[in-house]
CSV table of C-alpha atoms and ligand atoms in Angstrom, one decimal:
chain,number,residue,atom,x,y,z
A,1,UNK,CA,11.1,-17.3,16.3
A,2,UNK,CA,9.9,-15.8,13.1
A,3,UNK,CA,9.2,-17.0,9.6
A,4,UNK,CA,11.2,-14.8,7.3
A,5,UNK,CA,10.6,-15.0,3.5
A,6,UNK,CA,11.1,-13.0,0.3
A,7,UNK,CA,9.3,-14.4,-2.7
A,8,UNK,CA,8.4,-12.1,-5.5
A,9,UNK,CA,10.2,-11.8,-8.8
A,10,UNK,CA,10.9,-8.1,-9.3
A,11,UNK,CA,12.1,-6.5,-12.6
A,12,UNK,CA,13.2,-3.0,-11.6
A,13,UNK,CA,14.4,-0.1,-13.7
A,14,UNK,CA,13.5,2.5,-16.3
A,15,UNK,CA,11.9,1.0,-19.4
A,16,UNK,CA,11.0,-2.3,-17.7
A,17,UNK,CA,7.4,-1.9,-18.7
A,18,UNK,CA,8.3,-2.4,-22.3
A,19,UNK,CA,9.0,-6.1,-21.5
A,20,UNK,CA,5.3,-6.7,-20.5
A,21,UNK,CA,4.6,-9.0,-23.5
A,22,UNK,CA,7.7,-11.1,-22.7
A,23,UNK,CA,6.4,-11.7,-19.2
A,24,UNK,CA,2.9,-12.5,-20.3
A,25,UNK,CA,4.4,-15.1,-22.6
A,26,UNK,CA,6.5,-16.5,-19.8
A,27,UNK,CA,3.4,-16.9,-17.7
A,28,UNK,CA,1.4,-18.4,-20.6
A,29,UNK,CA,-1.2,-15.6,-20.5
A,30,UNK,CA,-2.9,-15.1,-23.9
A,31,UNK,CA,-5.9,-12.9,-22.9
A,32,UNK,CA,-5.1,-10.6,-20.0
A,33,UNK,CA,-7.6,-8.4,-18.1
A,34,UNK,CA,-5.8,-5.1,-17.4
A,35,UNK,CA,-7.2,-3.6,-14.2
A,36,UNK,CA,-6.6,0.1,-13.7
A,37,UNK,CA,-8.5,3.4,-13.0
A,38,UNK,CA,-9.9,6.2,-15.0
A,39,UNK,CA,-7.3,8.7,-13.7
A,40,UNK,CA,-4.6,6.7,-15.4
A,41,UNK,CA,-6.7,6.3,-18.6
A,42,UNK,CA,-6.9,10.1,-18.7
A,43,UNK,CA,-3.1,10.4,-18.6
A,44,UNK,CA,-2.8,8.2,-21.7
A,45,UNK,CA,-0.6,5.7,-19.9
A,46,UNK,CA,-3.0,2.8,-20.1
A,47,UNK,CA,-3.4,3.1,-23.9
A,48,UNK,CA,0.4,3.4,-24.3
A,49,UNK,CA,1.0,0.2,-22.3
A,50,UNK,CA,-1.9,-1.6,-23.9
A,51,UNK,CA,-0.2,-0.8,-27.3
A,52,UNK,CA,2.9,-2.7,-26.2
A,53,UNK,CA,1.0,-6.0,-26.4
A,54,UNK,CA,0.5,-8.3,-29.4
A,55,UNK,CA,-3.2,-8.1,-29.1
A,56,UNK,CA,-5.3,-5.4,-27.2
A,57,UNK,CA,-6.1,-6.6,-23.7
A,58,UNK,CA,-9.5,-6.4,-22.0
A,59,UNK,CA,-9.5,-3.3,-19.8
A,60,UNK,CA,-11.3,-2.7,-16.5
A,61,UNK,CA,-10.9,1.0,-15.5
A,62,UNK,CA,-13.5,1.2,-12.8
A,63,UNK,CA,-11.2,1.0,-9.7
A,64,UNK,CA,-12.4,3.4,-7.0
A,65,UNK,CA,-9.9,5.3,-4.8
A,66,UNK,CA,-10.4,2.8,-2.0
A,67,UNK,CA,-11.2,-0.4,-3.8
A,68,UNK,CA,-14.6,-2.0,-3.1
A,69,UNK,CA,-15.9,-5.6,-3.3
A,70,UNK,CA,-18.5,-4.3,-5.7
A,71,UNK,CA,-15.8,-3.1,-8.1
A,72,UNK,CA,-13.9,-6.4,-7.7
A,73,UNK,CA,-17.0,-8.3,-8.7
A,74,UNK,CA,-17.6,-6.1,-11.7
A,75,UNK,CA,-14.0,-6.6,-12.9
A,76,UNK,CA,-14.3,-10.4,-12.3
A,77,UNK,CA,-17.5,-10.5,-14.3
A,78,UNK,CA,-15.6,-8.9,-17.2
A,79,UNK,CA,-12.7,-11.4,-16.7
A,80,UNK,CA,-15.2,-14.2,-17.2
A,81,UNK,CA,-17.2,-12.6,-20.0
A,82,UNK,CA,-14.1,-11.8,-22.0
A,83,UNK,CA,-12.5,-15.2,-21.6
A,84,UNK,CA,-9.4,-13.9,-19.8
A,85,UNK,CA,-6.6,-16.1,-18.5
A,86,UNK,CA,-4.5,-13.7,-16.5
A,87,UNK,CA,-4.4,-10.2,-15.0
A,88,UNK,CA,-2.3,-7.1,-15.2
A,89,UNK,CA,-2.7,-4.7,-12.4
A,90,UNK,CA,-1.6,-1.2,-13.5
A,91,UNK,CA,-1.8,1.8,-11.2
A,92,UNK,CA,-1.5,2.8,-7.6
A,93,UNK,CA,-2.3,0.6,-4.7
A,94,UNK,CA,-6.0,0.8,-5.4
A,95,UNK,CA,-5.7,-0.8,-8.9
A,96,UNK,CA,-3.2,-3.3,-7.7
A,97,UNK,CA,-5.3,-4.4,-4.8
A,98,UNK,CA,-8.4,-4.6,-6.9
A,99,UNK,CA,-6.4,-6.8,-9.4
A,100,UNK,CA,-5.4,-9.1,-6.5
A,101,UNK,CA,-9.0,-9.3,-5.4
A,102,UNK,CA,-10.1,-10.3,-9.0
A,103,UNK,CA,-7.3,-12.8,-9.2
A,104,UNK,CA,-8.5,-14.4,-5.9
A,105,UNK,CA,-11.9,-14.9,-7.3
A,106,UNK,CA,-10.5,-16.8,-10.3
A,107,UNK,CA,-10.0,-19.7,-7.9
A,108,UNK,CA,-12.3,-19.0,-4.9
A,109,UNK,CA,-16.0,-18.3,-4.5
A,110,UNK,CA,-17.1,-15.0,-2.9
A,111,UNK,CA,-18.0,-13.2,-0.7
A,112,UNK,CA,-14.6,-11.7,0.1
A,113,UNK,CA,-15.2,-11.3,3.8
A,114,UNK,CA,-14.4,-15.0,4.4
A,115,UNK,CA,-10.8,-14.4,3.1
A,116,UNK,CA,-9.9,-11.5,5.3
A,117,UNK,CA,-7.1,-12.1,7.8
A,118,UNK,CA,-9.4,-11.2,10.7
A,119,UNK,CA,-11.9,-13.9,9.6
A,120,UNK,CA,-9.2,-16.6,9.4
A,121,UNK,CA,-9.0,-16.2,5.6
A,122,UNK,CA,-5.3,-17.2,5.5
A,123,UNK,CA,-6.2,-20.9,5.7
A,124,UNK,CA,-8.9,-20.6,2.9
A,125,UNK,CA,-6.6,-19.0,0.3
A,126,UNK,CA,-4.9,-21.5,-2.1
A,127,UNK,CA,-2.6,-21.0,-5.1
A,128,UNK,CA,-4.9,-22.3,-7.8
A,129,UNK,CA,-5.5,-18.8,-9.3
A,130,UNK,CA,-4.5,-17.1,-12.5
A,131,UNK,CA,-1.1,-15.3,-13.0
A,132,UNK,CA,-0.8,-11.6,-12.1
A,133,UNK,CA,1.7,-9.0,-13.3
A,134,UNK,CA,1.7,-5.9,-11.0
A,135,UNK,CA,2.9,-2.6,-12.5
A,136,UNK,CA,2.9,0.2,-9.9
A,137,UNK,CA,2.5,3.8,-11.1
A,138,UNK,CA,2.8,5.4,-7.7
A,139,UNK,CA,5.7,4.9,-5.3
A,140,UNK,CA,3.8,4.2,-2.1
A,141,UNK,CA,1.9,1.1,-1.2
A,142,UNK,CA,4.4,-1.5,-2.4
A,143,UNK,CA,1.4,-3.7,-3.2
A,144,UNK,CA,3.4,-5.0,-6.1
A,145,UNK,CA,5.5,-7.1,-3.7
A,146,UNK,CA,3.0,-7.3,-0.8
A,147,UNK,CA,0.9,-10.3,0.1
A,148,UNK,CA,-2.1,-8.1,1.0
A,149,UNK,CA,-5.1,-6.7,-0.8
A,150,UNK,CA,-6.9,-4.1,1.2
A,151,UNK,CA,-10.5,-3.9,0.1
A,152,UNK,CA,-13.8,-2.5,1.4
A,153,UNK,CA,-15.9,-5.6,1.7
A,154,UNK,CA,-19.7,-5.7,1.1
A,155,UNK,CA,-20.2,-5.0,4.8
A,156,UNK,CA,-18.4,-1.7,4.5
A,157,UNK,CA,-15.2,-2.5,6.4
A,158,UNK,CA,-11.8,-2.0,4.8
A,159,UNK,CA,-9.9,-5.2,5.5
A,160,UNK,CA,-6.7,-7.0,4.5
A,161,UNK,CA,-6.9,-10.2,2.6
A,162,UNK,CA,-3.4,-11.6,3.3
A,163,UNK,CA,-1.6,-14.7,2.1
A,164,UNK,CA,1.6,-15.6,0.3
A,165,UNK,CA,-0.6,-16.7,-2.6
A,166,UNK,CA,-1.7,-13.1,-3.0
A,167,UNK,CA,1.8,-12.1,-4.1
A,168,UNK,CA,1.9,-11.1,-7.7
A,169,UNK,CA,3.6,-13.5,-10.0
A,170,UNK,CA,5.9,-10.8,-11.3
A,171,UNK,CA,6.3,-7.1,-10.4
A,172,UNK,CA,7.4,-4.7,-13.1
A,173,UNK,CA,8.8,-1.7,-11.3
A,174,UNK,CA,9.5,1.1,-13.8
A,175,UNK,CA,10.2,4.5,-12.1
A,176,UNK,CA,9.5,6.2,-15.4
A,177,UNK,CA,5.8,5.5,-14.9
A,178,UNK,CA,5.8,7.9,-11.9
A,179,UNK,CA,7.4,10.9,-13.6
A,180,UNK,CA,4.0,12.3,-14.3
A,181,UNK,CA,2.6,11.7,-10.8
A,182,UNK,CA,1.5,15.2,-9.6
A,183,UNK,CA,3.3,16.7,-6.6
A,184,UNK,CA,0.4,16.3,-4.1
A,185,UNK,CA,0.1,12.6,-4.9
A,186,UNK,CA,3.8,12.1,-4.9
A,187,UNK,CA,3.9,13.5,-1.4
A,188,UNK,CA,0.9,11.5,-0.2
A,189,UNK,CA,2.0,8.1,-1.7
A,190,UNK,CA,5.6,8.7,-0.6
A,191,UNK,CA,4.4,9.2,3.0
A,192,UNK,CA,2.6,5.9,2.8
A,193,UNK,CA,5.9,4.2,1.8
A,194,UNK,CA,7.8,6.1,4.5
A,195,UNK,CA,5.1,5.1,7.0
A,196,UNK,CA,5.5,1.4,6.1
A,197,UNK,CA,9.3,1.6,6.7
A,198,UNK,CA,8.8,3.3,10.1
A,199,UNK,CA,5.9,1.3,11.3
A,200,UNK,CA,7.3,-2.1,10.4
A,201,UNK,CA,10.7,-1.1,11.9
A,202,UNK,CA,8.8,-0.5,15.2
A,203,UNK,CA,6.8,-3.7,15.0
A,204,UNK,CA,8.1,-6.2,17.6
A,205,UNK,CA,8.6,-9.4,15.6
A,206,UNK,CA,12.1,-10.7,15.4
A,207,UNK,CA,13.1,-10.1,11.8
A,208,UNK,CA,16.5,-8.4,11.4
A,209,UNK,CA,16.5,-8.6,7.6
A,210,UNK,CA,13.2,-6.8,7.5
A,211,UNK,CA,14.4,-4.1,9.9
A,212,UNK,CA,17.5,-3.5,7.7
A,213,UNK,CA,15.4,-3.3,4.6
A,214,UNK,CA,13.0,-0.9,6.3
A,215,UNK,CA,15.8,1.4,7.4
A,216,UNK,CA,17.3,1.5,3.9
A,217,UNK,CA,13.8,2.3,2.5
A,218,UNK,CA,13.4,5.0,5.1
A,219,UNK,CA,16.8,6.6,4.3
A,220,UNK,CA,15.9,6.7,0.5
A,221,UNK,CA,12.4,8.0,1.1
A,222,UNK,CA,13.6,10.6,3.5
A,223,UNK,CA,16.4,12.0,1.3
A,224,UNK,CA,14.2,12.0,-1.9
A,225,UNK,CA,10.6,12.7,-1.1
A,226,UNK,CA,10.9,16.5,-1.3
A,227,UNK,CA,13.1,16.3,-4.4
A,228,UNK,CA,10.5,14.1,-6.2
A,229,UNK,CA,7.7,16.5,-5.1
A,230,UNK,CA,9.6,19.6,-6.3
A,231,UNK,CA,10.8,18.1,-9.6
A,232,UNK,CA,8.8,15.0,-10.9
A,233,UNK,CA,11.4,14.3,-13.5
A,234,UNK,CA,14.3,14.0,-11.0
A,235,UNK,CA,15.2,10.4,-12.0
A,236,UNK,CA,17.3,9.6,-9.0
A,237,UNK,CA,14.6,10.8,-6.6
A,238,UNK,CA,11.9,8.9,-8.4
A,239,UNK,CA,14.1,5.8,-8.4
A,240,UNK,CA,14.7,6.2,-4.6
A,241,UNK,CA,11.0,6.6,-4.0
A,242,UNK,CA,10.1,3.4,-5.9
A,243,UNK,CA,12.7,1.5,-4.0
A,244,UNK,CA,11.4,3.0,-0.7
A,245,UNK,CA,7.9,1.7,-1.6
A,246,UNK,CA,9.2,-1.7,-2.6
A,247,UNK,CA,11.3,-2.0,0.5
A,248,UNK,CA,8.6,-0.9,2.8
A,249,UNK,CA,6.3,-3.6,1.6
A,250,UNK,CA,9.1,-6.3,1.6
A,251,UNK,CA,9.7,-5.4,5.2
A,252,UNK,CA,6.1,-5.2,6.4
A,253,UNK,CA,5.8,-8.9,6.5
A,254,UNK,CA,6.7,-8.2,10.1
A,255,UNK,CA,3.3,-6.4,10.4
A,256,UNK,CA,2.4,-2.7,10.6
A,257,UNK,CA,0.9,-0.9,13.5
A,258,UNK,CA,-1.5,1.7,15.0
A,259,UNK,CA,-1.2,4.1,12.0
A,260,UNK,CA,-2.5,1.5,9.6
A,261,UNK,CA,-5.0,0.1,12.1
A,262,UNK,CA,-6.5,3.6,12.1
A,263,UNK,CA,-6.2,4.5,8.4
A,264,UNK,CA,-8.0,1.4,7.2
A,265,UNK,CA,-11.3,2.3,9.0
A,266,UNK,CA,-10.8,6.0,8.2
A,267,UNK,CA,-10.3,5.1,4.5
A,268,UNK,CA,-13.6,3.1,4.6
A,269,UNK,CA,-15.6,6.3,5.4
A,270,UNK,CA,-17.3,6.4,2.0
A,271,UNK,CA,-18.5,10.0,2.1
A,272,UNK,CA,-14.9,11.3,2.7
A,273,UNK,CA,-12.9,8.9,0.4
A,274,UNK,CA,-9.7,10.0,2.1
A,275,UNK,CA,-6.3,9.1,0.6
A,276,UNK,CA,-4.5,6.4,2.6
A,277,UNK,CA,-1.0,7.9,2.5
A,278,UNK,CA,-2.2,11.3,3.5
A,279,UNK,CA,-4.0,9.8,6.5
A,280,UNK,CA,-0.8,7.9,7.5
A,281,UNK,CA,1.3,11.1,7.3
A,282,UNK,CA,-1.1,13.0,9.6
A,283,UNK,CA,-1.3,10.2,12.2
A,284,UNK,CA,2.3,9.2,12.3
A,285,UNK,CA,3.6,11.9,14.8
A,286,UNK,CA,1.1,11.0,17.4
A,287,UNK,CA,1.6,7.2,17.0
A,288,UNK,CA,5.4,7.7,17.3
A,289,UNK,CA,4.8,9.5,20.6
A,290,UNK,CA,2.5,6.8,21.7
A,291,UNK,CA,5.0,4.0,20.8
A,292,UNK,CA,8.0,5.6,22.4
A,293,UNK,CA,7.8,3.9,25.8
A,294,UNK,CA,7.6,0.5,24.1
A,295,UNK,CA,10.4,0.7,21.5
A,296,UNK,CA,13.4,1.5,23.6
A,297,UNK,CA,16.6,1.5,21.6
A,298,UNK,CA,14.7,1.8,18.3
A,299,UNK,CA,13.6,5.3,19.3
A,300,UNK,CA,17.2,6.3,19.9
A,301,UNK,CA,18.2,4.8,16.5
A,302,UNK,CA,15.4,6.8,14.8
A,303,UNK,CA,16.4,9.9,16.7
A,304,UNK,CA,20.0,9.6,15.6
A,305,UNK,CA,18.8,9.1,12.0
A,306,UNK,CA,16.5,12.1,12.0
A,307,UNK,CA,18.8,14.3,14.2
A,308,UNK,CA,15.8,15.2,16.4
A,309,UNK,CA,12.8,13.5,18.0
A,310,UNK,CA,11.2,11.3,15.3
A,311,UNK,CA,7.7,12.7,15.9
A,312,UNK,CA,8.9,16.2,15.5
A,313,UNK,CA,10.9,15.3,12.3
A,314,UNK,CA,7.8,13.7,10.7
A,315,UNK,CA,5.6,16.6,11.7
A,316,UNK,CA,8.0,19.1,10.1
A,317,UNK,CA,8.2,17.0,6.9
A,318,UNK,CA,4.4,16.9,6.7
A,319,UNK,CA,4.4,20.7,6.9
A,320,UNK,CA,7.1,21.1,4.2
A,321,UNK,CA,5.2,18.7,2.0
A,322,UNK,CA,1.9,20.7,2.5
A,323,UNK,CA,0.1,17.8,4.1
A,324,UNK,CA,-3.3,18.7,5.7
A,325,UNK,CA,-2.9,20.3,9.1
A,326,UNK,CA,-4.9,17.4,10.7
A,327,UNK,CA,-7.8,15.0,10.5
A,328,UNK,CA,-10.3,17.8,11.0
A,329,UNK,CA,-9.0,19.7,8.0
A,330,UNK,CA,-9.7,16.5,6.0
A,331,UNK,CA,-13.3,16.4,7.0
A,332,UNK,CA,-13.1,13.9,9.9
A,333,UNK,CA,-15.6,14.9,12.7
A,334,UNK,CA,-15.6,14.1,16.4
A,335,UNK,CA,-18.6,11.7,15.9
A,336,UNK,CA,-16.7,9.6,13.4
A,337,UNK,CA,-13.8,8.9,15.9
A,338,UNK,CA,-15.4,6.3,18.3
A,339,UNK,CA,-16.5,3.9,15.5
A,340,UNK,CA,-13.1,4.2,13.9
A,341,UNK,CA,-11.4,3.5,17.2
A,342,UNK,CA,-13.6,0.4,17.7
A,343,UNK,CA,-12.8,-0.8,14.2
A,344,UNK,CA,-9.1,-0.2,14.7
A,345,UNK,CA,-9.1,-2.7,17.5
A,346,UNK,CA,-10.3,-5.3,15.0
A,347,UNK,CA,-7.8,-4.4,12.3
A,348,UNK,CA,-5.0,-6.9,11.4
A,349,UNK,CA,-2.4,-4.2,12.0
A,350,UNK,CA,-3.5,-3.6,15.6
A,351,UNK,CA,-1.8,-6.7,17.0
A,352,UNK,CA,1.6,-5.8,15.6
A,353,UNK,CA,1.9,-2.4,17.1
A,354,UNK,CA,4.7,-2.4,19.7
A,355,UNK,CA,2.4,-1.0,22.4
A,356,UNK,CA,-1.2,-2.3,22.4
A,357,UNK,CA,-3.6,0.6,22.2
A,358,UNK,CA,-7.1,0.6,23.8
A,359,UNK,CA,-10.0,2.2,22.1
A,360,UNK,CA,-9.4,5.2,24.3
A,361,UNK,CA,-5.8,5.3,23.2
A,362,UNK,CA,-6.9,5.4,19.6
A,363,UNK,CA,-9.2,8.2,20.4
A,364,UNK,CA,-6.3,10.2,22.0
A,365,UNK,CA,-4.1,9.5,19.0
A,366,UNK,CA,-6.8,10.8,16.6
A,367,UNK,CA,-7.6,13.8,18.7
A,368,UNK,CA,-3.9,14.7,18.9
A,369,UNK,CA,-3.9,14.4,15.1
A,370,UNK,CA,-6.9,16.7,14.5
B,1,LIG,N1,-1.7,-4.0,-0.5
B,1,LIG,C1,-1.1,-3.3,0.4
B,1,LIG,O1,-0.2,-3.9,1.1
B,1,LIG,C2,-1.3,-1.9,0.6
B,1,LIG,C3,-0.5,-1.1,1.4
B,1,LIG,C4,-0.8,0.2,1.6
B,1,LIG,C5,-1.9,0.8,1.0
B,1,LIG,N2,-2.7,0.0,0.2
B,1,LIG,C6,-3.9,0.6,-0.4
B,1,LIG,O2,-3.6,1.2,-1.6
B,1,LIG,C7,-4.5,2.3,-1.9
B,1,LIG,C8,-3.8,3.6,-2.1
B,1,LIG,O3,-3.0,3.5,-3.2
B,1,LIG,P1,-2.2,4.7,-3.8
B,1,LIG,O4,-1.7,5.6,-2.7
B,1,LIG,O5,-1.1,4.2,-4.7
B,1,LIG,O6,-3.2,5.6,-4.6
B,1,LIG,P2,-4.4,5.2,-5.6
B,1,LIG,O7,-4.1,3.9,-6.3
B,1,LIG,O8,-5.7,5.3,-4.9
B,1,LIG,O9,-4.3,6.3,-6.7
B,1,LIG,C9,-4.5,7.7,-6.4
B,1,LIG,C10,-4.7,8.5,-7.6
B,1,LIG,O10,-3.5,8.6,-8.3
B,1,LIG,C11,-3.7,8.5,-9.7
B,1,LIG,N3,-2.4,8.0,-10.3
B,1,LIG,C12,-1.8,6.8,-10.1
B,1,LIG,N4,-0.6,6.8,-10.7
B,1,LIG,C13,-0.5,7.9,-11.4
B,1,LIG,C14,0.5,8.5,-12.3
B,1,LIG,N5,1.6,7.8,-12.6
B,1,LIG,N6,0.2,9.7,-12.9
B,1,LIG,C15,-0.9,10.4,-12.6
B,1,LIG,N7,-1.9,9.9,-11.8
B,1,LIG,C16,-1.7,8.7,-11.2
B,1,LIG,C17,-4.8,7.5,-9.9
B,1,LIG,O11,-5.5,7.6,-11.1
B,1,LIG,C18,-5.7,7.9,-8.7
B,1,LIG,O12,-6.6,8.9,-9.0
B,1,LIG,C19,-5.4,2.3,-0.6
B,1,LIG,O13,-6.6,1.7,-0.9
B,1,LIG,C20,-4.6,1.6,0.4
B,1,LIG,O14,-5.4,1.0,1.4
B,1,LIG,C21,-2.4,-1.3,0.0
B,2,LIG,FE1,-0.1,1.8,3.7
């Protein structure tokens, strides 16, 4: 049987971010480190949110697009140097995952590799760590309610550090923060959220509540992603996309699958620095086709939802959203594929795909997605 649990306190709705000080007080945080990235500083949002607080927070804005252990260590050094006692993660999945990594180090010694799921880290992670408030500014990863931080460790592998203790203390989900997200990023992050709903729905664990949540997230994402891309100020579409992201991550406690097993090593290729959601979108049709023989009635359920074969529906959506034509168009070369396929076998999402791929299967999936 399965363990089924939903744990995070979520405050959802327009304007919720204005309550940030209230929640810092609730958690007893007097000197927060706000972890974010320079892109968000450039939008003015970081300064606006910092100004909501009684006293200016310490700010770390050096989060890279795919967060690295190096950046986590730099932020943690600032946390210590500035006498901080809590963390605010503000941004997309990268800033939120970096914040989770810094928080882990407030109660655990490095290096981070020992805490990754594949290294048995679950047993090493305990709850004696500082409070964390997560404020998403993209509607994609759902990291604000997820128990994972996905970080490129010092060895250069992008790995999941996963534990219920990694869950943020509070998630402040304010769709208004996504109104200014440009169309390309709205599409790419939205496809990440949709891919969570789809992949976890296909994952074999027995977890009917998670399946129901994933299908609700899928329905919202599917009806609203194009509207949010066309008109960033469409409130109802932005709301749907933020719920889709939230629900995807609530549901993926079941595990994800081959799409994410591949996009983690692809995202670790430093010279390309590829966006996670874009990679998911490009790989999804081939993974759906690969999974078909193993998912039985779920394929039919998806087909009746989409009104056509699920792989075809996702490929058409990718095209309408202007996603890259394939991995090759993103700069991925044939020589890169074999090491990625080998790493995918060792990724924590590999084991929860409904049909177990071999390295050769991963190669076929990537070549089909080129
Ligand atoms: N923890 C998890 O469970 C989980 C799940 C899926 C993905 N991830 C990880 O999350 C990362 C991807 O996160 P992401 O897709 O949210 O992108 P991101 O955090 O990398 O951000 C992408 C860009 O969007 C900009 N941006 C963010 N919000 C904005 C806004 N409101 N307005 C304008 N610009 C904005 C940022 O400055 C950045 O340049 C990857 O590292 C991925 O592996 C984690
Ligand atoms: Fe993802």
